[in-house]
GROMACS .gro file of C-alpha atoms in nm:
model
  396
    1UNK     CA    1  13.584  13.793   8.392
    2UNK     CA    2  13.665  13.600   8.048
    3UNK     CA    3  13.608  13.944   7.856
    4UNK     CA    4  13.867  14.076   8.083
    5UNK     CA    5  14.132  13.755   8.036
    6UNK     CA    6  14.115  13.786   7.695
    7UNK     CA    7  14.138  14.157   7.659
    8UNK     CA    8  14.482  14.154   7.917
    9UNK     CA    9  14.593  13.862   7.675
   10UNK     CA   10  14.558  14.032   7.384
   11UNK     CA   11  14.690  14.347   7.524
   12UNK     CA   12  14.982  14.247   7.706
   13UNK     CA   13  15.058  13.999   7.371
   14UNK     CA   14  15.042  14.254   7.177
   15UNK     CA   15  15.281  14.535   7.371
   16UNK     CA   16  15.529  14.233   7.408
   17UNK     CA   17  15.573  14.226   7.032
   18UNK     CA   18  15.514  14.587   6.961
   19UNK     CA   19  15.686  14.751   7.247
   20UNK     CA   20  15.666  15.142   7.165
   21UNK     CA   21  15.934  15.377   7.138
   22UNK     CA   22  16.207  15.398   7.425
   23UNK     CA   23  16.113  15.663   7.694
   24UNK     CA   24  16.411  15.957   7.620
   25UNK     CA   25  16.484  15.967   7.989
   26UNK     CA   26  16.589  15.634   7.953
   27UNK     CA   27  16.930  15.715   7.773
   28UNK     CA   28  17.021  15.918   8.062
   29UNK     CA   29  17.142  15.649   8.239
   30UNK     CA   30  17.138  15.358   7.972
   31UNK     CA   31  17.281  15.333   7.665
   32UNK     CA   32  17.097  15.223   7.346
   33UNK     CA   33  17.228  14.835   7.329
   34UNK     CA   34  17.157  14.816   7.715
   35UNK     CA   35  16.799  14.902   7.626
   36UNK     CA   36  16.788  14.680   7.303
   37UNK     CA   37  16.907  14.384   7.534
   38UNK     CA   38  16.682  14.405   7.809
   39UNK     CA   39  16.398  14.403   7.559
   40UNK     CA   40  16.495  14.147   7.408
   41UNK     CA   41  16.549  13.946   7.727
   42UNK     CA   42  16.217  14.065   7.830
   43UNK     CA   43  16.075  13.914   7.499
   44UNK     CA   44  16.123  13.594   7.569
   45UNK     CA   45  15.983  13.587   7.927
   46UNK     CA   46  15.677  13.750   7.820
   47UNK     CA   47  15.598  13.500   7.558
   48UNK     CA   48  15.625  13.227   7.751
   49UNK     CA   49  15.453  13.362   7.994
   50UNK     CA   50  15.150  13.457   7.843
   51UNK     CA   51  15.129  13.156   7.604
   52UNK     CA   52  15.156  12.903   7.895
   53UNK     CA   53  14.873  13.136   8.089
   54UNK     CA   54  14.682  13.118   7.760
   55UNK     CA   55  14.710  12.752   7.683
   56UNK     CA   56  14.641  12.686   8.041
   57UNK     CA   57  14.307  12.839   8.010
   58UNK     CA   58  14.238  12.697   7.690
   59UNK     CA   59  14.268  12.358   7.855
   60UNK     CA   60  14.078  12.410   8.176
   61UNK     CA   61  13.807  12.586   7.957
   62UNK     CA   62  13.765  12.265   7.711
   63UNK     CA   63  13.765  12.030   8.014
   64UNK     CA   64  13.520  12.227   8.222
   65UNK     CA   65  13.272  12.326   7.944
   66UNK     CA   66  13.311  12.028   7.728
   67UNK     CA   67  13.193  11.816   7.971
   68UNK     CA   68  13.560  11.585   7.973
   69UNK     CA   69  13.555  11.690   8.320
   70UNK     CA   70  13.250  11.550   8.423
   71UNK     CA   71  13.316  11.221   8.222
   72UNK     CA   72  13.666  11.202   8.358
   73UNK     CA   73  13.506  11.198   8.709
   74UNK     CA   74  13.228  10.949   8.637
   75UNK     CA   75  13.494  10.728   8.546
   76UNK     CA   76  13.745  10.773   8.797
   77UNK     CA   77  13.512  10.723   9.066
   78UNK     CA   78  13.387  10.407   8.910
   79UNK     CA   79  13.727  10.253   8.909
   80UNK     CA   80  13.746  10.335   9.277
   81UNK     CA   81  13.395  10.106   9.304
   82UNK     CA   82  13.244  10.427   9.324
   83UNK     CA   83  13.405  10.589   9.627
   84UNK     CA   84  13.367  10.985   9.617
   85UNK     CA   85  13.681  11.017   9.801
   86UNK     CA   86  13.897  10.822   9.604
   87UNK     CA   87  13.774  10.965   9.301
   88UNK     CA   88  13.859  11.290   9.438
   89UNK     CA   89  14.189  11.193   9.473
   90UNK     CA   90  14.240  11.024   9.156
   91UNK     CA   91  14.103  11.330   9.022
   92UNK     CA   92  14.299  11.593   9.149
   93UNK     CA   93  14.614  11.383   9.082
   94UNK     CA   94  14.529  11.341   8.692
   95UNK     CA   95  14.404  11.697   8.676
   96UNK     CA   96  14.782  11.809   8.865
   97UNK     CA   97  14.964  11.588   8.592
   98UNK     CA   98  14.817  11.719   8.297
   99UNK     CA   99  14.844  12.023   8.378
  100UNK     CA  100  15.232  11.972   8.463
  101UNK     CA  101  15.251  11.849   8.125
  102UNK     CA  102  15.139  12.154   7.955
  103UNK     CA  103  15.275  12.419   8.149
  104UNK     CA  104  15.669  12.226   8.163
  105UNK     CA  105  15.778  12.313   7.809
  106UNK     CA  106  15.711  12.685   7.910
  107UNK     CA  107  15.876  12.655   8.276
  108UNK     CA  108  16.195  12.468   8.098
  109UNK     CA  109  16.227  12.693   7.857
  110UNK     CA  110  16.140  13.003   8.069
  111UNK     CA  111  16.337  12.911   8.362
  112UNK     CA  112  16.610  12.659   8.213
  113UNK     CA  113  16.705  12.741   7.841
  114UNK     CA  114  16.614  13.099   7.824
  115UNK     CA  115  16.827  13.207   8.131
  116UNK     CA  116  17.119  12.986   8.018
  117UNK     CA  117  17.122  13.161   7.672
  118UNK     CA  118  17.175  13.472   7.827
  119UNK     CA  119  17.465  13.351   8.098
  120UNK     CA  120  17.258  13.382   8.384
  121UNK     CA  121  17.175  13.039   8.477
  122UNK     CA  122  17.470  12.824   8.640
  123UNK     CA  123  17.258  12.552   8.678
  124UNK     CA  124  17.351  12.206   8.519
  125UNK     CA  125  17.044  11.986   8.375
  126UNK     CA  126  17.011  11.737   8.664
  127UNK     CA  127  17.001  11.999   8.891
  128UNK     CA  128  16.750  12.192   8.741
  129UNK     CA  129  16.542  11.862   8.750
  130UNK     CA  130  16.619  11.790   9.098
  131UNK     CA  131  16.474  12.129   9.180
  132UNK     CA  132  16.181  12.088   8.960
  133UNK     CA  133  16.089  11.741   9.125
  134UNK     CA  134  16.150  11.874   9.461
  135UNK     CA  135  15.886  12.167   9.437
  136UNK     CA  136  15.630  11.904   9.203
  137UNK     CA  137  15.678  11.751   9.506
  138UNK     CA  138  15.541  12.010   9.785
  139UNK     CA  139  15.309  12.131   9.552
  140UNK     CA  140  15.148  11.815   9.473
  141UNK     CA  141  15.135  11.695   9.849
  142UNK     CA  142  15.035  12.012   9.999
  143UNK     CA  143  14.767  12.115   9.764
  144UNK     CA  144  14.604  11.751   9.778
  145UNK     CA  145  14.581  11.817  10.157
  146UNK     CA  146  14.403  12.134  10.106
  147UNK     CA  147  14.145  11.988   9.841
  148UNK     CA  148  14.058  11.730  10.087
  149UNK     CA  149  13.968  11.967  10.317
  150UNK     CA  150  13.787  12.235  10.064
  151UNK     CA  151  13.548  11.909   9.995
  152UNK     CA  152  13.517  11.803  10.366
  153UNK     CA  153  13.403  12.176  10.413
  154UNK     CA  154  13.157  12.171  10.125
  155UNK     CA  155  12.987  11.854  10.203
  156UNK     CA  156  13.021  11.966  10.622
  157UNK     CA  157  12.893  12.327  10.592
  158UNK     CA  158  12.716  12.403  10.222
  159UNK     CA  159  12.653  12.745  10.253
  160UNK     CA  160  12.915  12.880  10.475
  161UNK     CA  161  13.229  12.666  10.362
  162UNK     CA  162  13.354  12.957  10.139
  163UNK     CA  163  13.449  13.112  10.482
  164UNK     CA  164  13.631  12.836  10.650
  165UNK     CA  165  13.798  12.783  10.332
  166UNK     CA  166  13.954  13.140  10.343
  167UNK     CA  167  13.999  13.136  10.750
  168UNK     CA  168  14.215  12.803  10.694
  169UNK     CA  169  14.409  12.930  10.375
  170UNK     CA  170  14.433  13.296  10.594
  171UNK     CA  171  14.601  13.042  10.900
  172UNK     CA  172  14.847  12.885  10.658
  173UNK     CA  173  14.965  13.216  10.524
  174UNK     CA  174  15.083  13.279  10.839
  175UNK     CA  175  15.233  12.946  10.967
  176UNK     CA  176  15.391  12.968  10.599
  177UNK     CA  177  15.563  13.293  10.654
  178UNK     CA  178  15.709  13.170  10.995
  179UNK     CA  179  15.794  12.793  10.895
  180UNK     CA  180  15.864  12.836  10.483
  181UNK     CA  181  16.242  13.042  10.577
  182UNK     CA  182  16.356  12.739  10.853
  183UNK     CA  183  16.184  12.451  10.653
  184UNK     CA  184  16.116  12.435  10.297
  185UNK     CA  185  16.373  12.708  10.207
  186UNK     CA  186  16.710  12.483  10.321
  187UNK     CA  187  16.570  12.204  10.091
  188UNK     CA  188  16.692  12.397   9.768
  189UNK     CA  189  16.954  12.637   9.889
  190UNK     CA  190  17.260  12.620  10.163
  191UNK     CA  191  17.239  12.883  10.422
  192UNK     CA  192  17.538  12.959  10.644
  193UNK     CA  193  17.597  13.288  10.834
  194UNK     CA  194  17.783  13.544  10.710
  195UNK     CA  195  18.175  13.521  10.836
  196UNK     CA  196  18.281  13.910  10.709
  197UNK     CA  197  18.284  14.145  11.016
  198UNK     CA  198  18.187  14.411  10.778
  199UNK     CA  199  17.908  14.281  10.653
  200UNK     CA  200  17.765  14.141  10.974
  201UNK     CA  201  17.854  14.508  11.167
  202UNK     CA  202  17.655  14.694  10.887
  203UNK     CA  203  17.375  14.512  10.870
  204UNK     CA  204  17.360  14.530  11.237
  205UNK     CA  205  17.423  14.903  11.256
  206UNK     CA  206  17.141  14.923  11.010
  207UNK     CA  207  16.928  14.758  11.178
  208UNK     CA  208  16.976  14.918  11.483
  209UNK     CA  209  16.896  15.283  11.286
  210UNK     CA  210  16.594  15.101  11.179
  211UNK     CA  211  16.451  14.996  11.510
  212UNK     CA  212  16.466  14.624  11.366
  213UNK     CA  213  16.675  14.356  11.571
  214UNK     CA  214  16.840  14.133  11.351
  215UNK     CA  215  16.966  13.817  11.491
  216UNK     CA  216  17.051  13.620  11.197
  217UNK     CA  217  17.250  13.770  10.862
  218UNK     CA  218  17.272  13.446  10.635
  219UNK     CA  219  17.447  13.430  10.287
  220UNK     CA  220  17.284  13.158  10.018
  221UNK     CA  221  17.462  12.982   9.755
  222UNK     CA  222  17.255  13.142   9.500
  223UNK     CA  223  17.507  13.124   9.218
  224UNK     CA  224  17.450  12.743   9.217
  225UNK     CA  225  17.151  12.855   8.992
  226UNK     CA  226  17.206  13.203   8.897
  227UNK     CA  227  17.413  13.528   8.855
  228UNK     CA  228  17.170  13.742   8.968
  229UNK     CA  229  17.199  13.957   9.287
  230UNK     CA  230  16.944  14.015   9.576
  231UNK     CA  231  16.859  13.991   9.943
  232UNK     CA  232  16.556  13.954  10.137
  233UNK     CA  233  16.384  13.945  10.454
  234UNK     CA  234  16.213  13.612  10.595
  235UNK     CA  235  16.032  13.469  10.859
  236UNK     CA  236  15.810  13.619  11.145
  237UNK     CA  237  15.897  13.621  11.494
  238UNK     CA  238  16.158  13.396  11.622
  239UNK     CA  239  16.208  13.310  11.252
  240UNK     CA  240  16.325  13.631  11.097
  241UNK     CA  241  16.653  13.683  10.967
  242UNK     CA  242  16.813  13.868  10.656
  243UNK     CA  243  16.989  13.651  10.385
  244UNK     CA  244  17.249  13.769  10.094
  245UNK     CA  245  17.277  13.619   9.766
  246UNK     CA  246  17.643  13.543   9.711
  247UNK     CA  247  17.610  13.707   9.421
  248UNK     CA  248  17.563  14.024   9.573
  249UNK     CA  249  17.847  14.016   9.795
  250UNK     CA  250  18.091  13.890   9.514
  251UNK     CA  251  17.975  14.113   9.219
  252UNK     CA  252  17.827  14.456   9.375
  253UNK     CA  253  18.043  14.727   9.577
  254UNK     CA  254  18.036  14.766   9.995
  255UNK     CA  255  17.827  15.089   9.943
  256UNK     CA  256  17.579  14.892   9.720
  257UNK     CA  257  17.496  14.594   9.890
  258UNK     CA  258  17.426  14.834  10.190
  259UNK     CA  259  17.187  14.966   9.958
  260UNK     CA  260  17.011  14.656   9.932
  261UNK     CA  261  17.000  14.545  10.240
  262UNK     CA  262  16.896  14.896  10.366
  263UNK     CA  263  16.651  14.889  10.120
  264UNK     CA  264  16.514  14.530  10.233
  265UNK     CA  265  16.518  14.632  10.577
  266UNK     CA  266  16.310  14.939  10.504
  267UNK     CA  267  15.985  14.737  10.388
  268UNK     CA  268  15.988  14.572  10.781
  269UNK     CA  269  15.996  14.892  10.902
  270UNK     CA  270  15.740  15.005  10.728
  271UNK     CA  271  15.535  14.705  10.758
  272UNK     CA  272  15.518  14.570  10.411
  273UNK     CA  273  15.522  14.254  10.508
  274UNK     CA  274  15.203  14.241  10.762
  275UNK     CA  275  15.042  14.492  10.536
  276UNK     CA  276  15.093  14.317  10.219
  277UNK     CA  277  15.030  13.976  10.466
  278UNK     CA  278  14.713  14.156  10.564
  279UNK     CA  279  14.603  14.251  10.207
  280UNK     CA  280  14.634  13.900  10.112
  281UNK     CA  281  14.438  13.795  10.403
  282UNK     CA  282  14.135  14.006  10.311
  283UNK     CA  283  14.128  13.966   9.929
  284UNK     CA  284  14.142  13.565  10.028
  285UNK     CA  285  13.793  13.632  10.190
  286UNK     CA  286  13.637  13.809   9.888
  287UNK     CA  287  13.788  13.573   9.643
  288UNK     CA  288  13.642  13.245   9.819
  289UNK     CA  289  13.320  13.431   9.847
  290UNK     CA  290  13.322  13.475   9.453
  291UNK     CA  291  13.384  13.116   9.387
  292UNK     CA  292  13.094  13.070   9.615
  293UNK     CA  293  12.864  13.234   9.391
  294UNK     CA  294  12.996  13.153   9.092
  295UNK     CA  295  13.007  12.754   9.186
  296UNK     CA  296  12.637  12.815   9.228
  297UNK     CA  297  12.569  12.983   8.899
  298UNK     CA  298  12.753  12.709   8.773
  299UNK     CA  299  12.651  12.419   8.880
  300UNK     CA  300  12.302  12.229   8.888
  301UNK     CA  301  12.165  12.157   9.253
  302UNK     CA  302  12.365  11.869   9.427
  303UNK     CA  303  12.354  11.729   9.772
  304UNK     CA  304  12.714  11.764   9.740
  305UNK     CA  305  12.959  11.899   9.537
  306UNK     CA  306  13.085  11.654   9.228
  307UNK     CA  307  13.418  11.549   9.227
  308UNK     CA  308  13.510  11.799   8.878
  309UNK     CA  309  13.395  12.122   9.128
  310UNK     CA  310  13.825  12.130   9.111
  311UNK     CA  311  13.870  12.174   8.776
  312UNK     CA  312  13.643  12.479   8.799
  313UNK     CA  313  13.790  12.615   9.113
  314UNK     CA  314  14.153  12.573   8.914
  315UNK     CA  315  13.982  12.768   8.620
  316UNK     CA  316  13.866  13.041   8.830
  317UNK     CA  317  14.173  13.075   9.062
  318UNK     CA  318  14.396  13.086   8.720
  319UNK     CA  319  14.136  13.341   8.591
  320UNK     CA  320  14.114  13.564   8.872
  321UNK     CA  321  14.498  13.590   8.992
  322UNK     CA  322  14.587  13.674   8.607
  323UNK     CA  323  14.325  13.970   8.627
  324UNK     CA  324  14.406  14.073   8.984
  325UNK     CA  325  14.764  14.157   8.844
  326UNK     CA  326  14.727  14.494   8.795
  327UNK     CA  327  14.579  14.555   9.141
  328UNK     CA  328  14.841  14.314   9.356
  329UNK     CA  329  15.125  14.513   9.141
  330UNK     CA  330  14.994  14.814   9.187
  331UNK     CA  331  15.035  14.756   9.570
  332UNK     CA  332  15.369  14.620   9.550
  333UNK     CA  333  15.532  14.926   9.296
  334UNK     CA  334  15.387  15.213   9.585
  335UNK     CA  335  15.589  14.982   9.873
  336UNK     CA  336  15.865  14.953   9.638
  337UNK     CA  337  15.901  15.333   9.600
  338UNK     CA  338  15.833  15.402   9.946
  339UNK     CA  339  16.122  15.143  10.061
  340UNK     CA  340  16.368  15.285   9.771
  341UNK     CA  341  16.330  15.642   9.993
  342UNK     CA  342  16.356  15.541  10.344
  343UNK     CA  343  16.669  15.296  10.253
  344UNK     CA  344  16.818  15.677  10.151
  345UNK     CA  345  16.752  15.801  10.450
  346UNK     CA  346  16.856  15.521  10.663
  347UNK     CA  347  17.165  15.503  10.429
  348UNK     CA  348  17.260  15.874  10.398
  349UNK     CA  349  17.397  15.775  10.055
  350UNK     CA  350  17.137  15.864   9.708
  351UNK     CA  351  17.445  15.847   9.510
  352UNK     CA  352  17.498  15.438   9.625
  353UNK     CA  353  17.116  15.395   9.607
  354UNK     CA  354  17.111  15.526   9.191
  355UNK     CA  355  17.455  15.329   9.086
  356UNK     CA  356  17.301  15.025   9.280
  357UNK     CA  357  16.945  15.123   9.029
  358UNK     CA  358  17.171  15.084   8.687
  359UNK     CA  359  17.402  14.853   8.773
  360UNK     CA  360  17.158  14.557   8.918
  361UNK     CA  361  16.953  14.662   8.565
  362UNK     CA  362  17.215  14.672   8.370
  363UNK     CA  363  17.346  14.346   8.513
  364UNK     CA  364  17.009  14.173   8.512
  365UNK     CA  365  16.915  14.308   8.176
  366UNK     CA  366  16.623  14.461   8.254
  367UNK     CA  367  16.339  14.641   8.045
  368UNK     CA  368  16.457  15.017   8.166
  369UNK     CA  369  16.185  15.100   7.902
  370UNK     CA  370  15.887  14.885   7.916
  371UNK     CA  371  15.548  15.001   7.772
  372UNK     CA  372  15.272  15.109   7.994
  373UNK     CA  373  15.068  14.849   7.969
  374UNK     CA  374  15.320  14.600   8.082
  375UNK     CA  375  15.428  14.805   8.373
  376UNK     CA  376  15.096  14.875   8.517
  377UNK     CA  377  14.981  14.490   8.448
  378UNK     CA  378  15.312  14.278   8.544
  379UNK     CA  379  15.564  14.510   8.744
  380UNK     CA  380  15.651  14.428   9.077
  381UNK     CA  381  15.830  14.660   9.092
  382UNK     CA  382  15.906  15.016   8.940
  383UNK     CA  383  16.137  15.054   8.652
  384UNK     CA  384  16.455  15.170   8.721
  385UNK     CA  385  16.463  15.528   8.589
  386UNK     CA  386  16.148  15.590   8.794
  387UNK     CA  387  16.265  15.435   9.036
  388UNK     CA  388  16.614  15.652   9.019
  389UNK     CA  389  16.387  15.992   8.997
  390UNK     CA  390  16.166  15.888   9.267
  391UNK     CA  391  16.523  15.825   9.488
  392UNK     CA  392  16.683  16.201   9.346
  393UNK     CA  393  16.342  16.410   9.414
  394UNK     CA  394  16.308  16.264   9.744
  395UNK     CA  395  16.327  16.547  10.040
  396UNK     CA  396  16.350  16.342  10.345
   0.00000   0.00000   0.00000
């Protein structure tokens, strides 16, 4: 698994900087600065991307393998008087904060400076903090619940805990995707429902086309951080509602954000979400199960597992989601494409569905060109001229 972290570093570092000719197709739709600026928007995530991943690993490898992380843990637990769950605790919280550390001048950069210099942030610098503390926060509380556990299920059940470990992670996936949309999401962004009768009648026509009740249509305040445009699905069951990025509404035409919402509403009815929910579920199992084994090639016999076993599962699970890429987007582009042609069809409308294609790239400054590599490793989703073709050769 190192070979292969190092060979998709090097790879993707190296088609980031050397990005290959543009595609000729391309210029069909985009003009020759509209490519030149998406790459070079695309630059800059990329490198900061991949250099945080890569330092990251750096880091976690000189810890694990230099033996800090052992030492650290010794000592830790000896200023709790030598309690093993104390230490734990005290490690995992020095562990979370040094990593912070390290990865922050990427995600300020990436996510603060970068997006300002191209006029698509609207955030102001104490709100991009507030945000920042507020997830820090969740992420720091949540995950320190679940490493608890993981070591209660070590010390409880040695040879079976991998199992539990992915049954409990498989239950909060699901309680996430009903409780994230009505709990966490309100605590960054205002929600309120949508007041047009237009809006509100389409989406409800659409859904009704689609065989998908929609009880809720709710419009965030995204441009309190961003120009960007989208809409999404959320929630499961009595949770599930469709919300609209201002944005959308205020910068794309009636015909387009019926596009988008027929196009978000066509992954439920496919069921992308309790596929892709599904997906996750399983490759949860056979990912726990790996750590398993390698936790056992890896460390001598114990009667239970020492308190730096984290900094090795945070290696691995940093290793293996960065090589899983390819497989996870993979997924995701085929869902994409297969959404893009029943939103047509529930639409009526190809025409609304390839202006919505170049104008949300042109307006997000996409890479409309990006080189193989990087689209089979990193894209979610298609690029927009195959996505366009895929939309114009469809038959249904």
């Amino acid at each position: 698994m190192t070979l292969l972290v190092g060979v998709f570093s090097l790879l993707f570092l190296w088609y980031t900087l050397f990005p290959g000719r543009v595609a000729p197709e391309t210029l069909h739709y985009f003009n020759a600065a509209q490519v030149a600026k998406g790459r070079e928007y695309a630059l800059g995530q990329r490198l900061v991307f991949i250099t945080g991943f890569m330092v990251q690993v750096a880091f976690l490898f000189w810890l694990v393998f230099s033996g800090r992380a052992a030492a650290l843990s010794r000592w830790l637990q000896q200023l709790t008087g030598g309690s093993y769950w104390a230490g734990i605790v005290l490690f995992f919280i020095v562990l979370w904060l040094l990593l912070q550390l390290i990865s922050l001048p990427f995600t300020l950069y990436g996510s603060y400076f970068w997006q300002h210099r191209w006029g698509f942030s609207t955030q102001t610098w104490g709100s991009w903090w507030l945000d920042y503390l507020k997830g820090s926060g969740l992420d720091i509380a949540l995950t320190l619940v679940g490493v608890i556990l993981l070591f209660w299920l070590m010390g409880r059940w040695p040879r079976t805990w991998w199992f539990l470990a992915a049954a409990c992670l498989s239950v909060w996936l699901v309680v996430q995707s009903y409780l994230w949309p009505v709990l966490v999401s309100p605590l960054f962004n205002r929600f309120t429902p949508a007041k047009d009768p237009a809006v509100v009648n389409m989406v409800q026509n659409l859904g009704e086309k689609a065989g998908i009740p929609v009880e809720q249509v709710l419009v965030m305040d995204a441009s309190r951080r961003t120009t960007k445009a989208n809409a999404y699905f959320a929630g499961i069951g009595h949770t599930k509602r469709i919300v609209l990025y201002d944005t959308l509404l205020k910068n794309y035409s009636p015909d387009e954000v019926k596009a988008v919402v027929a196009h978000e509403m066509a992954h439920w009815r496919q069921g992308h979400i309790v596929k892709g929910l599904i997906m996750g579920i399983l490759g949860n199992f056979l990912l726990w199960g790996l750590l398993f084994f390698t936790l056992r090639a890896t460390l001598p016999a114990h009667l239970r597992y020492p308190i730096y076993t984290w900094a090795i599962v945070m290696l691995f699970f940093l290793m293996v989601s960065f090589v899983c890429s390819p497989v996870q987007n993979y997924v995701s582009r085929q869902m994409e494409k297969e959404a893009d042609q029943v939103s047509v069809m529930l639409t009526g409308d190809k025409q609304a569905a390839v202006r919505l294609q170049v104008n949300l790239a042109t307006k997000n400054l996409s890479d409309v060109s990006p080189p193989a590599f990087i689209e089979w490793f990193s894209f979610s989703h298609p690029p927009a001229v195959t996505r366009i073709n895929s939309i114009l050769m469809d038959q249904r």
